[in-house]
Coordinates of C-alpha atoms and ligand atoms in Angstrom, one line a residue:
M1 CA 169.9 236.4 56.3
E2 CA 167.0 234.6 57.8
L3 CA 164.8 235.4 55.0
F4 CA 161.4 234.5 56.3
K5 CA 162.1 236.6 59.5
V6 CA 163.0 239.6 57.5
L7 CA 160.0 239.2 55.3
K8 CA 157.8 238.9 58.3
K9 CA 159.2 242.0 59.8
M10 CA 159.1 244.0 56.6
G11 CA 155.7 242.7 55.6
H12 CA 156.5 241.2 52.2
E13 CA 154.1 239.0 50.5
E14 CA 156.4 237.3 48.1
V15 CA 160.0 237.2 46.9
V16 CA 160.9 235.2 43.6
F17 CA 164.2 234.3 42.2
R18 CA 165.1 233.5 38.6
N19 CA 168.3 231.9 37.4
D20 CA 168.1 231.7 33.6
L21 CA 171.0 229.6 32.3
S22 CA 170.7 230.5 28.7
S23 CA 170.7 234.2 28.9
G24 CA 172.6 234.5 32.2
L25 CA 169.8 236.4 34.0
R26 CA 170.0 236.4 37.7
S27 CA 167.0 238.4 38.9
I28 CA 164.9 238.8 42.1
I29 CA 161.4 240.2 42.2
A30 CA 160.1 241.3 45.5
I31 CA 156.3 241.9 46.0
H32 CA 155.8 243.8 49.1
S33 CA 152.0 244.4 48.9
T34 CA 149.2 243.7 46.5
V35 CA 146.5 244.9 49.0
L36 CA 145.6 248.0 46.8
G37 CA 146.3 246.3 43.5
P38 CA 149.0 244.8 41.3
A39 CA 152.5 245.7 42.6
L40 CA 154.1 248.4 40.5
G41 CA 157.8 249.2 40.7
G42 CA 160.8 249.5 38.3
V43 CA 163.6 247.0 37.5
R44 CA 167.1 248.1 38.6
M45 CA 170.2 246.6 37.0
W46 CA 173.3 247.1 39.1
K47 CA 176.7 245.6 39.8
Y48 CA 176.0 244.5 43.2
N49 CA 178.8 243.4 45.4
S50 CA 177.0 240.3 46.7
E51 CA 173.6 238.5 46.3
E52 CA 172.8 239.6 49.8
E53 CA 173.3 243.3 48.8
A54 CA 170.8 242.7 45.8
L55 CA 168.3 241.0 47.9
R56 CA 168.4 243.7 50.7
D57 CA 168.1 246.4 48.0
V58 CA 165.0 244.8 46.3
L59 CA 163.3 244.3 49.8
C60 CA 163.8 247.9 50.8
L61 CA 163.0 249.4 47.3
S62 CA 159.7 247.3 47.0
R63 CA 158.5 248.3 50.4
G64 CA 159.2 251.9 49.5
M65 CA 157.0 251.4 46.4
T66 CA 154.1 250.2 48.5
Y67 CA 154.3 253.6 50.4
K68 CA 154.7 255.7 47.4
N69 CA 151.8 254.3 45.5
A70 CA 149.6 254.2 48.4
A71 CA 150.5 257.9 49.3
M72 CA 149.7 259.0 45.8
G73 CA 146.2 257.5 46.0
L74 CA 146.9 254.9 43.4
N75 CA 145.2 251.5 43.4
L76 CA 148.5 249.8 43.0
G77 CA 150.7 247.9 45.4
G78 CA 154.4 247.9 45.8
G79 CA 157.1 245.8 44.1
K80 CA 160.5 246.0 42.6
A81 CA 162.9 243.8 40.6
V82 CA 166.7 243.7 40.5
I83 CA 168.9 242.2 37.8
I84 CA 172.3 241.5 39.0
G85 CA 174.8 242.6 36.5
D86 CA 176.7 245.5 34.9
P87 CA 174.4 247.6 32.9
H88 CA 177.4 248.9 30.8
K89 CA 178.5 245.3 29.9
D90 CA 176.0 242.8 30.5
K91 CA 172.8 243.8 28.7
S92 CA 171.3 241.8 25.8
E93 CA 168.0 241.3 24.1
E94 CA 168.1 237.7 25.4
L95 CA 168.5 238.9 29.0
F96 CA 165.7 241.3 29.0
R97 CA 163.3 239.0 27.1
A98 CA 164.2 236.3 29.8
F99 CA 163.3 239.0 32.4
G100 CA 160.0 239.7 30.5
K101 CA 159.2 235.9 30.8
F102 CA 160.0 236.1 34.5
V103 CA 157.6 239.0 35.0
E104 CA 154.8 237.2 32.8
S105 CA 155.3 234.1 35.0
L106 CA 153.8 236.2 37.9
G107 CA 150.5 236.6 36.1
G108 CA 150.2 240.3 36.6
R109 CA 150.9 240.5 40.4
Y110 CA 154.0 242.5 39.4
I111 CA 154.2 245.3 36.8
T112 CA 157.6 246.5 35.8
A113 CA 159.1 249.7 34.6
E114 CA 162.4 251.6 34.1
D115 CA 164.8 252.2 37.0
V116 CA 168.4 252.9 37.5
G117 CA 170.5 250.9 34.9
T118 CA 167.5 250.2 32.6
C119 CA 166.2 252.2 29.7
K120 CA 163.4 252.4 27.1
E121 CA 165.1 249.9 24.8
D122 CA 165.3 247.3 27.6
M123 CA 161.5 247.9 28.3
N124 CA 160.9 247.3 24.7
Y125 CA 162.5 243.8 24.9
I126 CA 160.6 243.1 28.0
S127 CA 157.4 244.1 26.3
Q128 CA 157.8 241.3 23.7
E129 CA 157.4 238.7 26.5
T130 CA 154.9 240.3 28.8
S131 CA 152.2 243.0 28.9
Y132 CA 153.0 243.7 32.5
V133 CA 155.4 246.5 31.7
T134 CA 154.9 250.3 31.7
G135 CA 156.7 253.4 30.7
L136 CA 157.0 252.4 27.1
E137 CA 158.3 254.4 24.2
G138 CA 155.6 256.6 22.7
K139 CA 153.3 256.4 25.8
S140 CA 153.8 258.3 29.0
G141 CA 157.6 259.1 28.2
D142 CA 160.2 260.6 30.6
P143 CA 158.6 261.2 33.9
S144 CA 161.2 263.8 35.1
P145 CA 159.3 267.0 34.2
I146 CA 156.1 265.6 35.9
T147 CA 158.3 264.7 38.9
A148 CA 159.7 268.2 39.0
Y149 CA 156.3 269.8 38.8
G150 CA 155.2 267.7 41.8
V151 CA 158.2 268.7 43.7
F152 CA 157.4 272.4 42.9
L153 CA 153.8 272.0 44.1
G154 CA 155.2 270.2 47.2
I155 CA 157.6 273.1 47.9
K156 CA 154.8 275.5 47.6
A157 CA 152.9 273.5 50.3
C158 CA 155.8 273.6 52.5
I159 CA 156.4 277.3 52.4
E160 CA 152.7 278.0 52.9
W161 CA 153.0 275.8 56.1
V162 CA 156.1 277.4 57.4
F163 CA 155.6 281.1 56.2
G164 CA 151.9 281.5 55.7
S165 CA 152.0 282.1 52.0
D166 CA 153.0 280.0 49.0
D167 CA 154.5 283.0 47.3
L168 CA 158.1 282.0 46.2
K169 CA 159.1 285.6 45.7
E170 CA 161.8 286.5 48.3
K171 CA 162.4 282.9 49.0
T172 CA 165.8 281.3 48.4
V173 CA 166.0 277.7 47.4
A174 CA 169.3 275.7 47.3
V175 CA 169.1 273.1 44.6
Q176 CA 171.3 270.1 44.8
G177 CA 171.8 268.4 41.4
L178 CA 170.7 269.8 38.0
G179 CA 169.8 266.6 36.3
H180 CA 166.5 265.6 34.7
V181 CA 164.5 266.7 37.7
G182 CA 166.7 269.4 39.2
M183 CA 167.1 271.4 36.1
E184 CA 163.4 271.6 35.3
L185 CA 162.5 272.3 39.0
A186 CA 165.1 275.1 39.1
R187 CA 163.3 276.6 36.0
L188 CA 159.9 276.4 37.6
L189 CA 161.1 278.0 40.9
Y190 CA 163.1 280.7 39.1
E191 CA 160.0 281.6 36.9
A192 CA 157.9 281.7 40.1
G193 CA 160.3 284.4 41.5
A194 CA 162.5 282.3 43.9
S195 CA 166.3 283.2 44.2
L196 CA 168.3 280.2 43.5
I197 CA 171.7 278.8 44.7
V198 CA 172.7 275.6 42.9
A199 CA 175.3 273.0 42.8
D200 CA 176.2 270.1 40.6
I201 CA 179.3 267.8 40.3
Y202 CA 179.2 268.7 36.4
P203 CA 180.0 272.4 36.1
E204 CA 178.6 272.4 32.6
R205 CA 175.1 271.7 34.1
V206 CA 175.4 274.8 36.3
K207 CA 176.7 276.9 33.4
K208 CA 173.7 275.8 31.2
L209 CA 171.3 277.1 33.8
Q210 CA 173.3 280.3 34.4
R211 CA 173.3 280.9 30.6
K212 CA 169.4 281.0 30.7
F213 CA 169.1 282.7 34.1
P214 CA 172.3 284.7 34.8
E215 CA 171.2 285.8 38.4
V216 CA 171.4 282.1 39.6
Q217 CA 174.2 281.7 42.1
A218 CA 176.4 278.6 42.2
V219 CA 178.6 277.0 44.9
E220 CA 180.9 274.0 45.0
P221 CA 178.9 270.7 45.6
E222 CA 180.1 270.3 49.2
K223 CA 179.2 273.9 50.0
I224 CA 175.4 273.5 49.3
Y225 CA 174.5 272.2 52.7
G226 CA 175.8 275.3 54.6
V227 CA 174.3 278.1 52.4
W228 CA 171.7 280.3 53.9
C229 CA 168.4 279.6 52.3
D230 CA 164.7 279.0 53.0
I231 CA 164.5 275.6 51.3
F232 CA 167.2 272.9 50.6
S233 CA 166.1 270.8 47.8
P234 CA 168.1 267.6 47.4
C235 CA 167.7 266.5 43.7
A236 CA 170.8 264.3 43.3
L237 CA 171.5 261.3 45.5
G238 CA 170.0 259.6 48.6
A239 CA 171.3 259.9 52.2
V240 CA 172.5 263.5 51.8
V241 CA 170.9 264.4 55.3
N242 CA 173.2 262.4 57.5
E243 CA 175.5 262.9 60.5
N244 CA 178.0 265.1 58.6
T245 CA 175.4 267.5 57.0
V246 CA 172.5 267.8 59.3
E247 CA 174.1 270.5 61.6
Q248 CA 175.2 272.4 58.5
L249 CA 171.8 273.1 57.3
K250 CA 170.6 276.8 57.6
C251 CA 167.3 276.2 55.9
K252 CA 163.7 276.0 57.3
I253 CA 162.6 273.4 54.9
V254 CA 164.0 270.2 53.3
A255 CA 162.1 269.3 50.1
G256 CA 163.5 267.6 47.0
S257 CA 163.1 264.8 44.5
A258 CA 165.9 262.5 45.7
N259 CA 164.8 259.1 47.0
N260 CA 165.8 258.1 50.6
Q261 CA 167.1 261.6 51.6
L262 CA 167.5 260.8 55.2
E263 CA 170.5 258.5 55.9
D264 CA 168.3 257.0 58.6
D265 CA 164.8 257.8 60.1
A266 CA 166.3 259.2 63.2
L267 CA 167.5 262.1 61.4
A268 CA 163.8 263.3 61.0
E269 CA 163.9 263.9 64.7
R270 CA 167.1 265.9 64.5
L271 CA 165.6 268.1 61.7
S272 CA 162.5 268.7 63.8
Q273 CA 164.5 269.7 66.8
R274 CA 166.5 272.2 64.7
G275 CA 163.0 273.6 63.5
I276 CA 163.4 272.3 59.9
L277 CA 160.3 271.0 58.2
Y278 CA 161.0 267.8 56.2
A279 CA 158.8 266.8 53.3
P280 CA 158.8 263.0 53.1
D281 CA 160.6 262.1 49.9
Y282 CA 158.2 259.4 48.8
I283 CA 155.3 261.9 48.9
I284 CA 156.9 265.0 47.3
N285 CA 158.6 262.9 44.4
G286 CA 155.6 260.8 43.6
G287 CA 154.8 262.6 40.4
G288 CA 156.8 260.1 38.3
V289 CA 154.7 257.1 39.5
I290 CA 151.5 259.1 38.8
N291 CA 152.8 259.5 35.2
I292 CA 153.5 255.9 34.8
A293 CA 150.4 254.6 36.4
E294 CA 148.4 256.7 33.8
E295 CA 149.4 254.2 31.1
L296 CA 147.7 251.5 33.1
T297 CA 144.3 253.2 33.0
G298 CA 144.1 252.1 29.3
L299 CA 143.1 255.6 28.3
P300 CA 145.2 257.5 25.8
Y301 CA 148.0 259.4 27.6
N302 CA 146.8 262.9 28.6
R303 CA 149.4 265.3 30.1
E304 CA 146.9 267.7 31.4
R305 CA 144.9 264.8 33.3
V306 CA 148.4 263.7 34.8
L307 CA 149.3 267.3 35.8
S308 CA 145.8 267.7 37.6
K309 CA 146.4 264.6 39.5
L310 CA 149.6 266.0 41.1
S311 CA 147.3 268.0 43.4
V312 CA 147.5 264.9 45.6
I313 CA 151.0 265.9 46.6
P314 CA 150.4 269.2 48.3
M315 CA 147.1 267.8 49.8
R316 CA 149.0 264.7 51.3
L317 CA 151.8 266.8 52.6
K318 CA 149.5 269.1 54.4
E319 CA 147.8 266.1 56.1
V320 CA 151.2 264.9 57.2
F321 CA 152.2 268.4 58.5
H322 CA 148.9 268.6 60.6
L323 CA 149.3 265.1 62.0
S324 CA 152.9 265.8 62.8
L325 CA 151.9 269.0 64.7
S326 CA 148.8 267.5 66.6
E327 CA 150.6 264.3 67.6
N328 CA 154.0 265.9 68.2
I329 CA 155.6 263.3 65.9
T330 CA 158.1 263.7 63.0
T331 CA 156.7 264.2 59.4
V332 CA 158.3 260.8 58.5
K333 CA 156.2 259.0 61.3
A334 CA 153.1 261.0 60.4
A335 CA 153.6 260.0 56.7
E336 CA 153.9 256.5 57.6
I337 CA 150.7 256.6 59.8
I338 CA 148.7 258.3 57.1
T339 CA 149.9 256.2 54.1
S340 CA 149.9 252.7 55.7
K341 CA 146.2 253.0 56.5
R342 CA 145.6 252.4 52.8
F343 CA 147.2 249.1 52.7
K344 CA 147.5 247.8 56.3
V345 CA 146.0 244.3 56.7
R346 CA 145.7 242.3 59.9
G347 CA 149.1 240.9 60.8
N348 CA 151.5 243.5 59.1
Ligands
NAD1 P1 170.0 262.5 37.3 O1 170.8 261.5 37.2 O2 169.4 263.0 35.9 O3 170.4 263.9 38.0 C1 171.1 263.8 39.2 C2 172.0 265.1 39.1 O4 172.7 265.2 40.3 C3 173.1 265.0 38.0 O5 173.1 266.3 37.2 C4 174.4 264.8 38.8 O6 175.6 265.2 38.2 C5 174.1 265.6 40.1 N1 174.9 265.1 41.3 C6 175.2 263.8 41.6 N2 176.0 263.9 42.8 C7 175.9 265.2 43.2 C8 176.5 266.0 44.3 N3 177.2 265.3 45.3 N4 176.3 267.2 44.5 C9 175.5 267.9 43.5 N5 175.0 267.3 42.3 C10 175.3 266.0 42.3 O7 168.7 262.0 38.1 P2 167.1 262.6 38.1 O8 166.3 261.7 37.2 O9 167.2 264.0 38.0 O10 166.7 262.2 39.7 C11 167.3 263.0 40.7 C12 166.9 262.3 42.0 O11 165.4 262.2 42.1 C13 167.3 260.8 42.2 O12 167.6 260.6 43.5 C14 166.2 260.1 41.7 O13 166.1 258.8 42.4 C15 165.0 260.8 42.3 N6 163.7 260.7 41.5 C16 163.7 260.9 40.2 C17 162.5 260.7 39.6 C18 162.3 261.0 38.1 O14 161.2 261.1 37.5 N7 163.5 261.2 37.4 C19 161.3 260.3 40.2 C20 161.4 260.1 41.5 C21 162.6 260.3 42.3

């Protein structure tokens, strides 16, 4: 990879590598932008197949955080870190304390948090070496219920745009994935009167929901794309809207919590041609980052205040839908234009 060419194209400010011989830490921190404030983004620990794969991941994820934080109206930039290693085998106190020192060495330009492969315990070790860590035990806690509520508000904004009313009664939502976010989202939707069709690769998760709400229908995971519904809500993995699935969709709206739902941005055009409204993922799933950012205000954590801040999600989505309609561009493009206004500087 010609790193500086890539950094110029993607607009990164700084990429830092740490090779700590004593703990075995191999980590990369990518700071995409500090225009709006310190770069906030989690640390991912993953068994990457190559160093290049780890580098590409941290570059893409950190850029995504700039957009997410800017879209949520936060005065925070975007960054991310990766630790190369197997989270099931390679974790130790020494490793995470070495990572904490790495974060500290950046003097607050990067603030870390949990991500795939890291957990509360790891954050506690990191916090022994740096104060630039958030999402700690006893503070803002698990962001998933807040993320789910943000997605719920986002879905209401979508149906209002498409159907003229935000009433979920007589609407059918297909929820893919009943994990931390999907399960709570399903509850909120059900209690608001929506009919649900759900799928999860773990049948016990489906049964758990059906025990509570017996009317909920379930389908096999690969069938969820083709069910008749008003809203398809991906709450499992990324890249679920792809060449194999895009033509199967029978919904009017795609709106869910999963990161990177479109396998590539060109699929936004295909959805639009098929008359399907797409809610850009980094806007609709931004509740989690609002929750975490609350810790950085220095005020005692207040759930009601966080919930009230989620109104930015439907508001931002409506701005995006208006721009997309008036300029005849996809919602992905419209979201990029609206969001990047907050952090664009000359030259990027
Ligand atoms: P999770 O791991 O708790 O839940 C994911 C669920 O999806 C699991 O129940 C899993 O069994 C299921 N699943 C996996 N593959 C599937 C498939 N092919 N078909 C159907 N179900 C499948 O994760 P989560 O925390 O609920 O997050 C869900 C998504 O939302 C992820 O993409 C995550 O990156 C994104 N997200 C989460 C948060 C948050 O606050 N947790 C914030 C922003 C974005």
